[in-house]
Structure formats: structure tokens, C-alpha cells
Coordinates of C-alpha atoms in Angstrom, one line a residue:
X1 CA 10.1 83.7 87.0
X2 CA 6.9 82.7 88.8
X3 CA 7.1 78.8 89.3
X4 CA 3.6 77.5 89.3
X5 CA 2.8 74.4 91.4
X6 CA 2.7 72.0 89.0
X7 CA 6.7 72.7 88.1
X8 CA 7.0 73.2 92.2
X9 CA 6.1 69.9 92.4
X10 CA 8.7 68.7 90.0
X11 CA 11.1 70.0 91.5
X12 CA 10.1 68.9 95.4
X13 CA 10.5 65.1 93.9
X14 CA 14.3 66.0 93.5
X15 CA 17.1 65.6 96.0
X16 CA 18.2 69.1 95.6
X17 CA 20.2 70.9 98.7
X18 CA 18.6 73.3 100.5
X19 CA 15.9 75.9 99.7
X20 CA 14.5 77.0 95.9
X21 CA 15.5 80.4 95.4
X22 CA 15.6 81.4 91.7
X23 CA 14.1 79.3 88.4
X24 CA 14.7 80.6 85.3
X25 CA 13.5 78.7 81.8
X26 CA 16.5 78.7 79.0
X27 CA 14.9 79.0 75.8
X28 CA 17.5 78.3 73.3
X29 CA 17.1 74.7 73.3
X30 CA 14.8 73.4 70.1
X31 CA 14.0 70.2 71.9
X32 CA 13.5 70.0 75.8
X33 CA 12.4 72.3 77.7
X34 CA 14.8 73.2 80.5
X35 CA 15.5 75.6 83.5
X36 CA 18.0 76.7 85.6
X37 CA 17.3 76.8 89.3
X38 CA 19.2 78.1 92.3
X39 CA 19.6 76.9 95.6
X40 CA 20.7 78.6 98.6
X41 CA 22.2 75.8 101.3
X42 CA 23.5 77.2 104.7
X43 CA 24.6 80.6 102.8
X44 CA 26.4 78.7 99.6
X45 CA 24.4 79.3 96.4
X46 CA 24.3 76.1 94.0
X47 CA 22.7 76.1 90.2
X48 CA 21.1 72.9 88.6
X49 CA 19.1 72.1 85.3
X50 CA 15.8 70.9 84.9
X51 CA 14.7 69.6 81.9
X52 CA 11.3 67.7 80.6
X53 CA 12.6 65.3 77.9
X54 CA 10.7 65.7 74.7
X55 CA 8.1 63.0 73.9
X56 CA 7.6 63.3 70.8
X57 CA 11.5 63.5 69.8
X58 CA 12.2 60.7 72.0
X59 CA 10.2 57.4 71.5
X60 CA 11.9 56.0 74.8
X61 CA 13.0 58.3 77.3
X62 CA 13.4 55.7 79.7
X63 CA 16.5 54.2 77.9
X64 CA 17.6 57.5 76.9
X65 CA 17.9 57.7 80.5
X66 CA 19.7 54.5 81.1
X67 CA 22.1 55.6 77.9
X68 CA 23.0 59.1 79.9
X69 CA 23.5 56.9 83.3
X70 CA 25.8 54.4 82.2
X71 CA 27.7 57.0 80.0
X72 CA 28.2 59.8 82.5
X73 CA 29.4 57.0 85.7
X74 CA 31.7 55.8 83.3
X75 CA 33.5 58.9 82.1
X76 CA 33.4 60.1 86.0
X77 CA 35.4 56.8 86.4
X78 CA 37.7 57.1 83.9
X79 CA 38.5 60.6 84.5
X80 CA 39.3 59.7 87.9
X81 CA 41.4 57.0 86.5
X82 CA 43.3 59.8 85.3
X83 CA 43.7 61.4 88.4
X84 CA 41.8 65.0 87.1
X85 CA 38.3 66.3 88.8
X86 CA 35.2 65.4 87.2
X87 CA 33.8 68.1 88.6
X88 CA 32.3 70.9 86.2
X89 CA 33.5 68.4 83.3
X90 CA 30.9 65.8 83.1
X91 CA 27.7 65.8 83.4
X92 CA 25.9 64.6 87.0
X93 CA 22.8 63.6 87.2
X94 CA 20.6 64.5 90.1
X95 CA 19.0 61.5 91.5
X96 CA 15.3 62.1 93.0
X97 CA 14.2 61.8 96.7
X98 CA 13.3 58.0 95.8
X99 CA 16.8 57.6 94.8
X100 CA 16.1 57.4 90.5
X101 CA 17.8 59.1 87.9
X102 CA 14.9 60.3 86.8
X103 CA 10.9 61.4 87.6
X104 CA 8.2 60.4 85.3
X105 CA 5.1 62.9 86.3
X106 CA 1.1 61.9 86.2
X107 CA 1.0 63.0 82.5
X108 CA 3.9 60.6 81.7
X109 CA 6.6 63.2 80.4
X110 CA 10.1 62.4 81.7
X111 CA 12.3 64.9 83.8
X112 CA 15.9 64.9 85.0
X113 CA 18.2 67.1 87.0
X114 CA 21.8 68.2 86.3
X115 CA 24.5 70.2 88.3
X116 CA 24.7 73.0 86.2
X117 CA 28.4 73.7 84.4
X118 CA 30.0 76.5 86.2
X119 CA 31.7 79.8 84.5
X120 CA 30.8 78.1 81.3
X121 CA 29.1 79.0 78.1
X122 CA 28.2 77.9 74.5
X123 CA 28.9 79.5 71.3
X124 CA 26.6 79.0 68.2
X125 CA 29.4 79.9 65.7
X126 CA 33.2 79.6 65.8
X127 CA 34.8 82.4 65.9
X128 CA 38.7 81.2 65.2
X129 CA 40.4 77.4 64.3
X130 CA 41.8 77.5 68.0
X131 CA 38.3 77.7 69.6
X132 CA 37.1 75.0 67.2
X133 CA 40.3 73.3 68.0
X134 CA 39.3 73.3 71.7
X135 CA 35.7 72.3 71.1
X136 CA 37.7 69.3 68.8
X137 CA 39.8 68.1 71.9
X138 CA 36.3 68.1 74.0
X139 CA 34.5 65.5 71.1
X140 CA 38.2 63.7 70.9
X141 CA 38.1 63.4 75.1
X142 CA 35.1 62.2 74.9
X143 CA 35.5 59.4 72.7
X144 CA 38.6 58.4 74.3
X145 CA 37.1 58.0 77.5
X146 CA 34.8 55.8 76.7
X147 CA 36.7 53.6 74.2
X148 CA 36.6 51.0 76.7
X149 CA 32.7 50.9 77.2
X150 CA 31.0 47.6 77.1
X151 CA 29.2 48.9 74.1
X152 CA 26.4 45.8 74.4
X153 CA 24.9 47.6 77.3
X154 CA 23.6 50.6 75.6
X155 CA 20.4 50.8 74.0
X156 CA 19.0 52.1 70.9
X157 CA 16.8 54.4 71.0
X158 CA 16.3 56.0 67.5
X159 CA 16.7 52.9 65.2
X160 CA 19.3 53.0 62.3
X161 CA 20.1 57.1 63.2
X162 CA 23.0 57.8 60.8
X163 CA 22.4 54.3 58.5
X164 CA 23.1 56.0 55.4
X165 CA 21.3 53.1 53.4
X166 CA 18.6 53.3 55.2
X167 CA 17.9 56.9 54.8
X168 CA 18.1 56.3 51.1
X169 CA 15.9 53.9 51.2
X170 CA 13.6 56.4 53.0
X171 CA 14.6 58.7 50.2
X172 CA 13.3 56.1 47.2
X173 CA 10.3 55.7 48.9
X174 CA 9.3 59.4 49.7
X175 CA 10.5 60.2 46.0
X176 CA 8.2 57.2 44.6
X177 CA 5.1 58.6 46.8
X178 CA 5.6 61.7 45.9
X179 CA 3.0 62.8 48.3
X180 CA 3.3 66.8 47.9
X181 CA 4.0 66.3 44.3
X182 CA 7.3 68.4 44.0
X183 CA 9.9 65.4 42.7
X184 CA 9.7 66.5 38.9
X185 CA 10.9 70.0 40.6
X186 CA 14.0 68.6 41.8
X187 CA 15.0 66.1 39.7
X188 CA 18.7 68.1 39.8
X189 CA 18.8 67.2 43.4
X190 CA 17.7 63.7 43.5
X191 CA 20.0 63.1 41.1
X192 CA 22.5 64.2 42.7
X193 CA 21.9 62.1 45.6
X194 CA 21.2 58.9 43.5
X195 CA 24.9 59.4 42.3
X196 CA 26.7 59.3 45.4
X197 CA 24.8 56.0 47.1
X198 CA 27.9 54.1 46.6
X199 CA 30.7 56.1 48.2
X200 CA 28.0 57.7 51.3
X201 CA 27.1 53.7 52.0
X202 CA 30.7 52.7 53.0
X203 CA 31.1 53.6 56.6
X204 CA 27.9 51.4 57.2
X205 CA 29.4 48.4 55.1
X206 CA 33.0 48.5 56.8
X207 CA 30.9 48.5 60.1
X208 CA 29.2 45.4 58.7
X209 CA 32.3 43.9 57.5
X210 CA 34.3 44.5 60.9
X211 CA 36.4 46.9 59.0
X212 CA 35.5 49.7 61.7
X213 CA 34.5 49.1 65.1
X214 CA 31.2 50.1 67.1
X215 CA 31.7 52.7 69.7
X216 CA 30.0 54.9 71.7
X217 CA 28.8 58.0 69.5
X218 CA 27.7 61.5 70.8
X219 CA 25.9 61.8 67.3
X220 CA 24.7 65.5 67.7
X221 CA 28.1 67.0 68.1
X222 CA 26.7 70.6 66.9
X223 CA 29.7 73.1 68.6
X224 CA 27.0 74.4 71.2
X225 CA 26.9 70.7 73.0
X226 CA 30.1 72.1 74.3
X227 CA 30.9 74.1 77.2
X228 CA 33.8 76.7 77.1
X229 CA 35.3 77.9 80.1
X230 CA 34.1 81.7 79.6
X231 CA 38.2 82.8 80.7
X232 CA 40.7 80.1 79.5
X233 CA 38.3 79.4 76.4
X234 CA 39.2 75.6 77.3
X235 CA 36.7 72.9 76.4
X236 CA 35.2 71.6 79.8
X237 CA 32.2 69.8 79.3
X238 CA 30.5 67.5 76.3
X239 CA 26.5 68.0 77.2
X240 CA 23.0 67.2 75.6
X241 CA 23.5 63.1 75.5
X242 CA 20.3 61.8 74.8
X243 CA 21.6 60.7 71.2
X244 CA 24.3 58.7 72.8
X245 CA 24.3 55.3 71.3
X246 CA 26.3 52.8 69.1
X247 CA 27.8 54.3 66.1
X248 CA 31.2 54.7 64.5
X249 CA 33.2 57.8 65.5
X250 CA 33.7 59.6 62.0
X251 CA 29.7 60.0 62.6
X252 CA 30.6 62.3 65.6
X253 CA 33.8 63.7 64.1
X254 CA 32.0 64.4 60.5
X255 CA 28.7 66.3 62.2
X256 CA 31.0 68.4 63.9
X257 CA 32.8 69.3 60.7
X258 CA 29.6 69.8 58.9
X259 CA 28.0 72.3 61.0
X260 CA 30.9 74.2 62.1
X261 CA 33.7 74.3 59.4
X262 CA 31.1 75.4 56.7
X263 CA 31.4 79.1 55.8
X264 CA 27.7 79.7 55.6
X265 CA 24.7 79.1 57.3
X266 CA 22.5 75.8 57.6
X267 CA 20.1 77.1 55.1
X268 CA 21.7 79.9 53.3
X269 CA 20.3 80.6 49.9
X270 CA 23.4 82.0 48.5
X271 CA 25.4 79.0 47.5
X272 CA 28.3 80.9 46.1
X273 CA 28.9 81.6 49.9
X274 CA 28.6 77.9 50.9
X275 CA 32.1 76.3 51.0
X276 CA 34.6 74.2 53.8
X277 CA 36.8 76.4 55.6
X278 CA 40.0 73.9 55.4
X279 CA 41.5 76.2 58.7
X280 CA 38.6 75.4 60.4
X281 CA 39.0 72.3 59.4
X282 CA 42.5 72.0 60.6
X283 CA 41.4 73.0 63.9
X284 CA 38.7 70.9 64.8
X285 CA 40.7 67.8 63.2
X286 CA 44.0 68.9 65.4
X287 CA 41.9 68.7 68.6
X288 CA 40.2 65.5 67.8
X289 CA 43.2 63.4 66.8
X290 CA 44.9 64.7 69.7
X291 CA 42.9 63.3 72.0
X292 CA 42.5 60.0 70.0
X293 CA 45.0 59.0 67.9
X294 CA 46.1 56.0 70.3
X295 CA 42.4 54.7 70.8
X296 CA 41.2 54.8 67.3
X297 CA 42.1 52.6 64.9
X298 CA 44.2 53.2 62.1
X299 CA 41.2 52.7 59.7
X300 CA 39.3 55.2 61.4
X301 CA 41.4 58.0 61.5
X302 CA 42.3 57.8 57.8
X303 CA 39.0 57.9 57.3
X304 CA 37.7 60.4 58.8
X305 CA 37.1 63.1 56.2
X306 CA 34.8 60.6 54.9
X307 CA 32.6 60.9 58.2
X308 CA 32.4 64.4 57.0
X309 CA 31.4 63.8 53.6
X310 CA 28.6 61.4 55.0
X311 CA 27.0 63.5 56.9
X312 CA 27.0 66.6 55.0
X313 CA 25.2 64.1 52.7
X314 CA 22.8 62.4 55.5
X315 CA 21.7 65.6 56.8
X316 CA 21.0 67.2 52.9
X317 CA 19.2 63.7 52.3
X318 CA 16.9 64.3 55.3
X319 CA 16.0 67.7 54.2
X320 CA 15.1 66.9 50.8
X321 CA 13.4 63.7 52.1
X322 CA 11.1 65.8 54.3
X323 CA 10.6 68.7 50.8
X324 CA 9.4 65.9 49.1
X325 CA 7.1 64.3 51.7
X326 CA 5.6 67.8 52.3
X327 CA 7.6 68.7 55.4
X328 CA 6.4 66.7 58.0
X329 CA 9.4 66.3 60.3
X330 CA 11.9 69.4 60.4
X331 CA 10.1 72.5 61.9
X332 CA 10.0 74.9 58.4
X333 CA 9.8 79.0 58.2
X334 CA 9.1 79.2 54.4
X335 CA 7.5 77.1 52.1
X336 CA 10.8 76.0 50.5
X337 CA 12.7 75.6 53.8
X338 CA 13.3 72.0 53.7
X339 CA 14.6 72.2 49.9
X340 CA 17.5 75.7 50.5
X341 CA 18.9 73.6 53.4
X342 CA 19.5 70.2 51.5
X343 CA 20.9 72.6 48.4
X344 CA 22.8 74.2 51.1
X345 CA 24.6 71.1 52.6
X346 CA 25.0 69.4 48.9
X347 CA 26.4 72.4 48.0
X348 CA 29.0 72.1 50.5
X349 CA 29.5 68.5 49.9
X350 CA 30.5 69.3 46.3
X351 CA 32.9 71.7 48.1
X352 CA 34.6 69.0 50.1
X353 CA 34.5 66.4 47.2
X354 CA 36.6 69.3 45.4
X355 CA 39.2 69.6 48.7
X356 CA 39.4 65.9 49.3
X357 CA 42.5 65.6 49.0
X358 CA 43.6 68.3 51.2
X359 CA 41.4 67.1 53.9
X360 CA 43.1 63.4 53.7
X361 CA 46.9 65.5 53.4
X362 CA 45.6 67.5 56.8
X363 CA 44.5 64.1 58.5
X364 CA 47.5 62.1 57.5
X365 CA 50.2 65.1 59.0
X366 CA 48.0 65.0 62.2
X367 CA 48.2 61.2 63.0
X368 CA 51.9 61.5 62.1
X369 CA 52.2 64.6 64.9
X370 CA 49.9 62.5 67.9
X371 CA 50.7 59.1 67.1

């Protein structure tokens, strides 16, 4: 692509090796806007990514920043620990010529640098329970290796994320305004939710109670935000951290299941098609308890099909939050957008309130087998 001089000058503030020689934008990212460059030094060609953190989406890039810092040195440390190459498996950030982690340009938008993940891809679908098994042991590593994080020093940078209670709050308060005047049309759905505020509030009280520790959480752990060696099909690298904060790990663990062990789409309109695969299931929860059945606590993984309930119901809450207040916040192609996706993901939730009890069965055998 043609690289005008206002991204040429981007780039010059980084401490890239040796001369520019390709830039290409990757447009399959919804947030940032990234690109991959190419470097040729002394005959050796090297790839890195570029990205322009979004603004708008992120209130305080500067923390996010810190967040990604202090979370990428610290799995490079621990993997070395471990005696295996961080190379290729965690993220690196490029520091600029001055030495920072990251540029902040005369308009104010935020930039970073990464070495780009080599023989690598990312799938936007599972295609078997083994790959989603593999993706599984990449979340699962990464929580393990950063059990141990002093979890004080990171900073929060989107206030009360996955706080189930305060999303219904939001929830009251948007179906109280009413401000697009559509409540009366889904009183089936708010309904719905107002019947479940009990059981989707626990993980925030046993967090509040001490019942289940803070940890470092991904919290967008969509199966593209891993890398898959393109030959081996081996999970290599967790990416896209600018969510990384304090959480509880069935937040990570229950996204995960959410978005890839459902048998439809995010917003299919067909909900006879919407259900949990429980092999899928399987796979994903294999991975994950394999790498952490020694570093999470008993609590946790017992309840970790609960993470999954959660956040089927967190996300479905959001999306009918954002019908009601007239669809202000998720990007929309249809008028009723906002309201097949929350119908969609309660929908599924009914599914897995129906196969509770084989999810608990599954996750019970599992910690038996790892721990």
C-alpha cells in the first residue's frame, strides 16, 4: 500500500531494524486500526504490527498501555522460568526511538508496535473440539502464568467490565427511561432477565465475599485472540490485551465458551438453531483445566460453567440494554439488530440452564483427570 507521510512518520518514531519495505493495513479488526509492516535488515526480512489504539473504545490508553507492559514482561519471565522460548508466543512490544512503549502523535491518538507472530493465523469459527481444545490450553496457559501477578499494580481502565449487578442496574435504568420507547415490546425479554438477577450476581458476590480470588483476566477471550500455528494447529500466542485487568477467571473461561461452543451465530434469528455444543464444550474445558487445575482454586473450577452462564447472560443484557436505549453503543446493520442478538444469546442461555448438569459432570471428570 502507499504509506502517506503522516503514517511514515509514525513509524520513523519506532525502533524498528533496518529499512521499511512493505505496509499493509489488516482490516479485520472492529476496534484499532492496525498494519503489518516489513523490514528488510542486512538481507533478513522481519514483520511487525502497528496499531492506533481506539479513542473512543478506550478512555485511557495510557494505562491500557501500562496493563499490556507489565503483563507481557511477566509472562516472558515466567515462561523463561519454565525454560521454553518466549519467542513467537507472547506478545513483544516495540519500544520507540525514545525508549517508550508507546508514541502518542500531535492529534493525541496512541500507537504501539508488536513483533508480528510468525507461521500463525486466527480462525473465526471452530472447526472441531480438538482445535477448541487447543485454543482452551492457550486461555488456561495464560492464566497460569500469571497466577502469581501482583494484581494491585494493574489498572482499571473500563470500570466494573463484567460486574453483573452493575449492568443490571444499567439495565433498570435504560428500561425506566425508556428513551426509544420499545420496553412494552419486550416485556418477554426483560422478564426474562429480571428472573435470573439472583443466580447471574453470584460470581461478583463470592468475589466480594473472598469466596473467589481476583486475578488477572484476558476478558475478550473471543477464539480469534488466539494464534494457531498454521502446521501443528498448536495454540502459540494469547493477543489483543488491551482488556486485561482484574477479574475472576470463569469471566475469561465463560466468554470463551459463549462465543465458540454455541452452534449458531452471534445474532442468528433462527433460535431453533441456537444451542451449546457440549463436545465443544468438552474441548475447550479439557484444554483450560489442563493448564490450570493446580493454580485455580477448588471453588473456581467447580464453578466454572457458571462463568459461562454469566456471560452468555452479560453480553444478552448489553444487547438488549443498547435496543432499549435506541442503540447507541454496539455498531447495528438492521433496525432490530441489538434485540436478535440478546434473543440469540438468552436463547442459548436457556440451553445451558437445560444441560447444567452435564456441564458440572464434564467439569468435575476433568479436575479428577489434571488434578
Amino acid at each position: 500500500m502507499t504509506i502517506d507521510n503522516a503514517l511514515r512518520a509514525i513509524i520513523d518514531r519506532f525502533d524498528f531494524p533496518g529499512t521499511l519495505a512493505d505496509c499493509e493495513e489488516i482490516v479485520t479488526g472492529h476496534i484499532n486500526r492496525t498494519y503489518r509492516l516489513r523490514f528488510d535488515e542486512g538481507g533478513a526480512s522481519r514483520e511487525f504490527v502497528l496499531q492506533r489504539i481506539n479513542g473512543f473504545a478506550f478512555k485511557k490508553p495510557l494505562e491500557v498501555m501500562e496493563n499490556v507492559r507489565l503483563v507481557t514482561e511477566h509472562l516472558r519471565e515466567a515462561m523463561l522460568a519454565q525454560g521454553r522460548d518466549p519467542q513467537n508466543r507472547v506478545l513483544r512490544l516495540i519500544p520507540t526511538r525514545d525508549g517508550q512503549p508507546m508514541l502518542l502523535d500531535a492529534q493525541g491518538d496512541c500507537w504501539r508496535a508488536y513483533d508480528f507472530i510468525q507461521h500463525a493465523r486466527t480462525v473465526n469459527a471452530v472447526d472441531t473440539p480438538a482445535q477448541f481444545r487447543e485454543i482452551g490450553r492457550a486461555f488456561g496457559d495464560f492464566q497460569n502464568m500469571l497466577a502469581d501477578f501482583p494484581i494491585e499494580k494493574l489498572h482499571d481502565t473500563i470500570p466494573y467490565f463484567h460486574d453483573t449487578r452493575q449492568r443490571l442496574e444499567n439495565f433498570e435504568a435504560s428500561v425506566a427511561k425508556d428513551v426509544a420507547g420499545r420496553a412494552a415490546s419486550v416485556a418477554g425479554e426483560i422478564a426474562f432477565a429480571r428472573a435470573r438477577r439472583g443466580e447471574m450476581c453470584r460470581i461478583v458476590e463470592m468475589i466480594e465475599s473472598g469466596e473467589m480470588p481476583l486475578r488477572v483476566t484476558h476478558n475478550d477471550t473471543k477464539i480469534n485472540n488466539v494464534m494457531l500455528d498454521v502446521d501443528t494447529g498448536e495454540g502459540l500466542c494469547v493477543i489483543d490485551l488491551d482488556t486485561v485487568m482484574a477479574g475472576s477467571a470463569l469471566y475469561d473461561f465463560g466468554d470463551a465458551i459463549r462465543f465458540g461452543a454455541s452452534t449458531a451465530a452471534e445474532d442468528e434469528r433462527d433460535l431453533g438453531r441456537v444451542a451449546l455444543d457440549l463436545e465443544l464444550f468438552r474441548g475447550f474445558t479439557e484444554g483450560f483445566i489442563e493448564k490450570t487445575a493446580r493454580g485455580l482454586t477448588q471453588v473456581e473450577l467447580e464453578n466454572l460453567p457458571l462463568g459461562a452462564l454469566v456471560m452468555t447472560f452479560e453480553v444478552g443484557l448489553r444487547f438488549l440494554t443498547d435496543y432499549l436505549d435506541g442503540d447507541v453503543y454496539f455498531r447495528i446493520e438492521c433496525p432490530e439488530h441489538n434485540l436478535v442478538r440478546a434473543r440469540c444469546q438468552f436463547r442459548l442461555l436457556e440451553d445451558m440452564e437445560a444441560h447444567r448438569a452435564e456441564m458440572d459432570a464434564i467439569v468435575r471428570e476433568l479436575i479428577g483427570k489434571y488434578r
